[in-house]
PDB file of C-alpha atoms in Angstrom:
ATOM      1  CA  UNK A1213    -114.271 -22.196 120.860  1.00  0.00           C
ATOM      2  CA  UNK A1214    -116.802 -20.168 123.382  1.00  0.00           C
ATOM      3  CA  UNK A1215    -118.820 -17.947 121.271  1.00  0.00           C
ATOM      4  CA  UNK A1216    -120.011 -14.886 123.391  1.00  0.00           C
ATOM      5  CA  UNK A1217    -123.153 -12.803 122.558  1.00  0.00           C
ATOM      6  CA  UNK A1218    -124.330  -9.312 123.785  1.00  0.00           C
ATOM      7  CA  UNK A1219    -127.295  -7.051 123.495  1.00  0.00           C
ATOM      8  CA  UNK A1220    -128.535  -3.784 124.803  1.00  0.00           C
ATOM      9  CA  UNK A1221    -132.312  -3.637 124.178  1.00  0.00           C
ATOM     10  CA  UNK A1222    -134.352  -0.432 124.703  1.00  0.00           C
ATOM     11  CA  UNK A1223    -138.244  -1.100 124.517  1.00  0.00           C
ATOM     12  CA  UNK A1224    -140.683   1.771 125.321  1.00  0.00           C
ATOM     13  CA  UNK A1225    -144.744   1.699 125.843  1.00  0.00           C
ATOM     14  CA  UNK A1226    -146.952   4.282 126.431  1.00  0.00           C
ATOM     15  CA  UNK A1227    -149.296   1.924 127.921  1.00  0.00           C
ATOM     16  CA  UNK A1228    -147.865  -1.911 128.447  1.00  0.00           C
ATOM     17  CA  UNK A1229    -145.846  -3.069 131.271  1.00  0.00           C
ATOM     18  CA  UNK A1230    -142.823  -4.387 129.565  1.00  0.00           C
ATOM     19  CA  UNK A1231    -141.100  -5.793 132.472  1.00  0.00           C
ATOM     20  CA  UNK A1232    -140.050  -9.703 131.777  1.00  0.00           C
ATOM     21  CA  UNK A1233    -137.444 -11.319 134.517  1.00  0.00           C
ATOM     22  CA  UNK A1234    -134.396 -12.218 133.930  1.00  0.00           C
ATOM     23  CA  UNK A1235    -135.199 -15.998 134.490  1.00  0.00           C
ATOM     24  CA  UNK A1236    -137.690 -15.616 131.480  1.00  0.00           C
ATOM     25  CA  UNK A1237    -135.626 -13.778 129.660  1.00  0.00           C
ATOM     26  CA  UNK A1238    -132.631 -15.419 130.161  1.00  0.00           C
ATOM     27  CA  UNK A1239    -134.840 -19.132 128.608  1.00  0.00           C
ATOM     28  CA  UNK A1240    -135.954 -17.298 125.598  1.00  0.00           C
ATOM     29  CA  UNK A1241    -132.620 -15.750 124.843  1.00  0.00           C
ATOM     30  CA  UNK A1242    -130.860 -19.011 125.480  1.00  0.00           C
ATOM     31  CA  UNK A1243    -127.216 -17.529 124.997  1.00  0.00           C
ATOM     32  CA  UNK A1244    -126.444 -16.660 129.261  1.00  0.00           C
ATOM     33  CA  UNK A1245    -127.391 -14.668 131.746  1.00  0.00           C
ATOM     34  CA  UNK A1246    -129.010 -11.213 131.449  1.00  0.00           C
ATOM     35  CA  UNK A1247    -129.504  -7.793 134.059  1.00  0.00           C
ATOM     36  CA  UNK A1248    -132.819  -5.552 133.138  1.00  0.00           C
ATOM     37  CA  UNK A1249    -132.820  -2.176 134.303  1.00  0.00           C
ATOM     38  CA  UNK A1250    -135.647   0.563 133.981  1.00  0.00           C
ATOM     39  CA  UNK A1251    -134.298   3.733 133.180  1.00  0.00           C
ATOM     40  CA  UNK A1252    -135.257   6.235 135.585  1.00  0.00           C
ATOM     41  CA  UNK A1253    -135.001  10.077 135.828  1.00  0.00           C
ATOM     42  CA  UNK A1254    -133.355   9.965 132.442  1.00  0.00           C
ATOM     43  CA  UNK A1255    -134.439  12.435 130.256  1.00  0.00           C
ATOM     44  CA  UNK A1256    -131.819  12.516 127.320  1.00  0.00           C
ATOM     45  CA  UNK A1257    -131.622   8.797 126.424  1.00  0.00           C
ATOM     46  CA  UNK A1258    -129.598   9.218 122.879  1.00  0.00           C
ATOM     47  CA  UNK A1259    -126.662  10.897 125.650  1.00  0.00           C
ATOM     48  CA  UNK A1260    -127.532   8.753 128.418  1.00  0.00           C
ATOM     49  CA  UNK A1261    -126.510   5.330 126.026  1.00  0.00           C
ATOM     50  CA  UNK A1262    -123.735   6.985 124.072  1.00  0.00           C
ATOM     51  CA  UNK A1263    -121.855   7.504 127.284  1.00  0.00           C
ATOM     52  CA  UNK A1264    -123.093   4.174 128.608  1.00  0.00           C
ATOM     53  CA  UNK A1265    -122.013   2.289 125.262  1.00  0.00           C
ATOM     54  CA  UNK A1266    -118.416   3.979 125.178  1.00  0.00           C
ATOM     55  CA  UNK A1267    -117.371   4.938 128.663  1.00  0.00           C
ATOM     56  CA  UNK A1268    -116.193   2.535 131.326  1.00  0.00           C
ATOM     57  CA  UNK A1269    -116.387   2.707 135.097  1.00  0.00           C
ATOM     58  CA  UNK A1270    -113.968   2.243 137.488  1.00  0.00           C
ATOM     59  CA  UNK A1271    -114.122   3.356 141.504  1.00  0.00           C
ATOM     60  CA  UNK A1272    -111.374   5.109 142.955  1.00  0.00           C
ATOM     61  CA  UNK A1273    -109.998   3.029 145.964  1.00  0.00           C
ATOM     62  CA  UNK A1274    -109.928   6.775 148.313  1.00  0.00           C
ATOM     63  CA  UNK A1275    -113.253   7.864 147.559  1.00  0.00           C
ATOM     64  CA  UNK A1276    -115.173   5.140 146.839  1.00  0.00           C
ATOM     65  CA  UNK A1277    -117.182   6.763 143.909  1.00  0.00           C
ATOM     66  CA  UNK A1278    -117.696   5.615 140.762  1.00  0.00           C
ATOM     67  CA  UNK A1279    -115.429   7.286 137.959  1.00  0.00           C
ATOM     68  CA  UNK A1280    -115.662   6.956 134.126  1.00  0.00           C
ATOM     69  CA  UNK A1281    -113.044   6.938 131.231  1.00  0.00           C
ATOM     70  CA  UNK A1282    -114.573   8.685 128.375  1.00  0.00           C
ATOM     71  CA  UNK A1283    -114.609   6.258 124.983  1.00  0.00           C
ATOM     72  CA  UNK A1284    -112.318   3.712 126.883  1.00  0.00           C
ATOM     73  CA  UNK A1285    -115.349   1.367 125.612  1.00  0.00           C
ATOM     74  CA  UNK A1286    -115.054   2.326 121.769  1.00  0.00           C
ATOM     75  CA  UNK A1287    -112.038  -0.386 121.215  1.00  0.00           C
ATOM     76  CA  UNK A1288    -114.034  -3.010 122.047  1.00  0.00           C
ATOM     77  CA  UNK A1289    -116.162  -2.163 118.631  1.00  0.00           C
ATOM     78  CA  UNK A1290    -115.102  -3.283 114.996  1.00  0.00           C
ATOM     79  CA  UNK A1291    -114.112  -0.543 113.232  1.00  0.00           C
ATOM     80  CA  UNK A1292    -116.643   1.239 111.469  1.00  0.00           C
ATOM     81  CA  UNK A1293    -119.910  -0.127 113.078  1.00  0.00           C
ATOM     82  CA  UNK A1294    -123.055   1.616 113.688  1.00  0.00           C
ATOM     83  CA  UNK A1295    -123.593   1.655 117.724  1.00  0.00           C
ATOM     84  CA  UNK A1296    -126.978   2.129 117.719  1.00  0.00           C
ATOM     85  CA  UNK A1297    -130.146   1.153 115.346  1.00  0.00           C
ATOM     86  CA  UNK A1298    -133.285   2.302 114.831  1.00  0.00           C
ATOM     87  CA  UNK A1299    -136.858   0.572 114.781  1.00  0.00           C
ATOM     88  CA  UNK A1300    -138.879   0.004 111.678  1.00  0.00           C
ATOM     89  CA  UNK A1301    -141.118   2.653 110.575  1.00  0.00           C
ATOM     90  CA  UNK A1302    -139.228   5.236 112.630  1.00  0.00           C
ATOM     91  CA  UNK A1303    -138.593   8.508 110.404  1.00  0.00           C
ATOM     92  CA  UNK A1304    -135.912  10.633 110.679  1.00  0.00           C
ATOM     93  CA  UNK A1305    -136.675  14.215 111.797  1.00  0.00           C
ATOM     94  CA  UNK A1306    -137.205  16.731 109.282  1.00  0.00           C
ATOM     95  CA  UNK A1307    -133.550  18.755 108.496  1.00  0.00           C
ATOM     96  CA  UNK A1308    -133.836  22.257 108.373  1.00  0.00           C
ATOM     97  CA  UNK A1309    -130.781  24.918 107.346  1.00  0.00           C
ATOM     98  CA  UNK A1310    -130.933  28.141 108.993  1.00  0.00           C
ATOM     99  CA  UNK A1311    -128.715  30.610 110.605  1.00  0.00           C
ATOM    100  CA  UNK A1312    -127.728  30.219 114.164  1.00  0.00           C
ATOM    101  CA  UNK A1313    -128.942  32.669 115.529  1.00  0.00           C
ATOM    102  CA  UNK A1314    -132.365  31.655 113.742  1.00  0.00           C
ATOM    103  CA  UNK A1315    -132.105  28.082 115.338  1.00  0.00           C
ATOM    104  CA  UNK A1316    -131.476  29.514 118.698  1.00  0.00           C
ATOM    105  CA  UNK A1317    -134.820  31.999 118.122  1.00  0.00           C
ATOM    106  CA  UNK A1318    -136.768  28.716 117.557  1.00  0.00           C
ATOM    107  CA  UNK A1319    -135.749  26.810 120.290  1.00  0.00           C
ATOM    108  CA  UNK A1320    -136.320  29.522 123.023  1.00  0.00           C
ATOM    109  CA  UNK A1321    -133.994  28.099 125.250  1.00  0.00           C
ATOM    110  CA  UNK A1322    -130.878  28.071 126.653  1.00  0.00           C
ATOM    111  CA  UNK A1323    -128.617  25.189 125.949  1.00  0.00           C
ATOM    112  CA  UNK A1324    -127.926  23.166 129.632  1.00  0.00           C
ATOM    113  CA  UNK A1325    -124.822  22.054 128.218  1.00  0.00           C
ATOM    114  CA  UNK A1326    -121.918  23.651 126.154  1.00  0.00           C
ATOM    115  CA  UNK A1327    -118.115  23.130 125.065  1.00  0.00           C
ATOM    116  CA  UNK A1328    -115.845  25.177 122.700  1.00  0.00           C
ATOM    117  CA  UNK A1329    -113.302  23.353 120.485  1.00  0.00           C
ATOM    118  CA  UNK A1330    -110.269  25.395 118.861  1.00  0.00           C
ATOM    119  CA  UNK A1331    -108.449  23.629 116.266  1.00  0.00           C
ATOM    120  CA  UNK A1332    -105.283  25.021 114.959  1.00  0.00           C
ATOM    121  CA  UNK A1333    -103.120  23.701 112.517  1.00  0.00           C
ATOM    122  CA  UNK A1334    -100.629  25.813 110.999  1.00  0.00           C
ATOM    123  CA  UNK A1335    -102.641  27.026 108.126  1.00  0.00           C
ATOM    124  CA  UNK A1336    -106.084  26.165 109.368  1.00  0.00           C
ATOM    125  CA  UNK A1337    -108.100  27.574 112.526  1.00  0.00           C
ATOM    126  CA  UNK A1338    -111.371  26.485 113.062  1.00  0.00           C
ATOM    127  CA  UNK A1339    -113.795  26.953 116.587  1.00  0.00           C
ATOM    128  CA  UNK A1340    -116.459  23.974 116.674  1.00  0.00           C
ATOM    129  CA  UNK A1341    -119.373  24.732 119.254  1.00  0.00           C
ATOM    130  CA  UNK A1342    -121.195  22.078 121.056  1.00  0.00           C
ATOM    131  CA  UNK A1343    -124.714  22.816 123.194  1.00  0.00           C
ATOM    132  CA  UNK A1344    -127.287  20.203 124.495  1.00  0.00           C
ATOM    133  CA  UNK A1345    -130.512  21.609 124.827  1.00  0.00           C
ATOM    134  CA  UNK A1346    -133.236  19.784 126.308  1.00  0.00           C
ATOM    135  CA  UNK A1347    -136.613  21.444 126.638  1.00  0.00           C
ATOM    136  CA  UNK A1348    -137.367  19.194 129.829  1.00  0.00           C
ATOM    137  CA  UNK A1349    -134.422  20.797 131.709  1.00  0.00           C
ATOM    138  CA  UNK A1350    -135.472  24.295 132.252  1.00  0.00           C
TER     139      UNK A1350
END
């Protein structure tokens, strides 16, 4: 039986090159081939590899760009499993409860992305708001 093994591997350094090539790589991990990409111009990387992780590309024959199914990915996971990890010694931010409008006051920003959910079900009605803000988009 072929036993197949992935990994997505996200390394950051303020002040080492961390670029190994795929040949090297590939000897260490032992387990197949490997691609390394530098992510560039990205500056929301939790979004950037929660739509990489889930979403699936395909091209559309006419117009030759690149199109993506949204969660077409997620069936590929066990059930229940974490998608992401974090590092060792890496804290959580600190939570704080506050009003909306308070939270909005302390950002000082507009968000660069939002989406309104309705949900109605006979006796229930609720509106869910979603905004991105990212202080590097301005």
């Amino acid at each position: 039986m072929a036993r197949f093994s992935h990994l997505h591997l996200l390394l950051k350094s303020y002040s080492a090159n961390l670029y190994m090539p795929c040949q090297e790589f590939e000897q260490i991990w032992g387990l197949g081939f490997c691609r390394i990409e530098r992510l560039k111009n990205i500056d929301n990387i939790g979004a950037y590899l929660s739509a990489y992780l889930t979403n699936a590309e395909f091209s559309d024959i006419d117009s030759q760009k690149k199109k993506y199914i949204k969660g077409s990915r997620l069936w590929l996971y066990p059930k229940g499993i974490r998608i992401y990890r974090k590092s060792k010694g890496i804290k959580y931010p600190k939570r704080i409860k506050m009003p909306y409008q308070s939270a909005r006051d302390l950002i000082g920003i507009e968000p660069h992305y939002n989406k309104i959910y309705k949900i109605e079900n006979e006796n229930f009605e609720n509106i869910i708001i979603f905004e991105q803000y990212n202080k590097k988009r301005r």
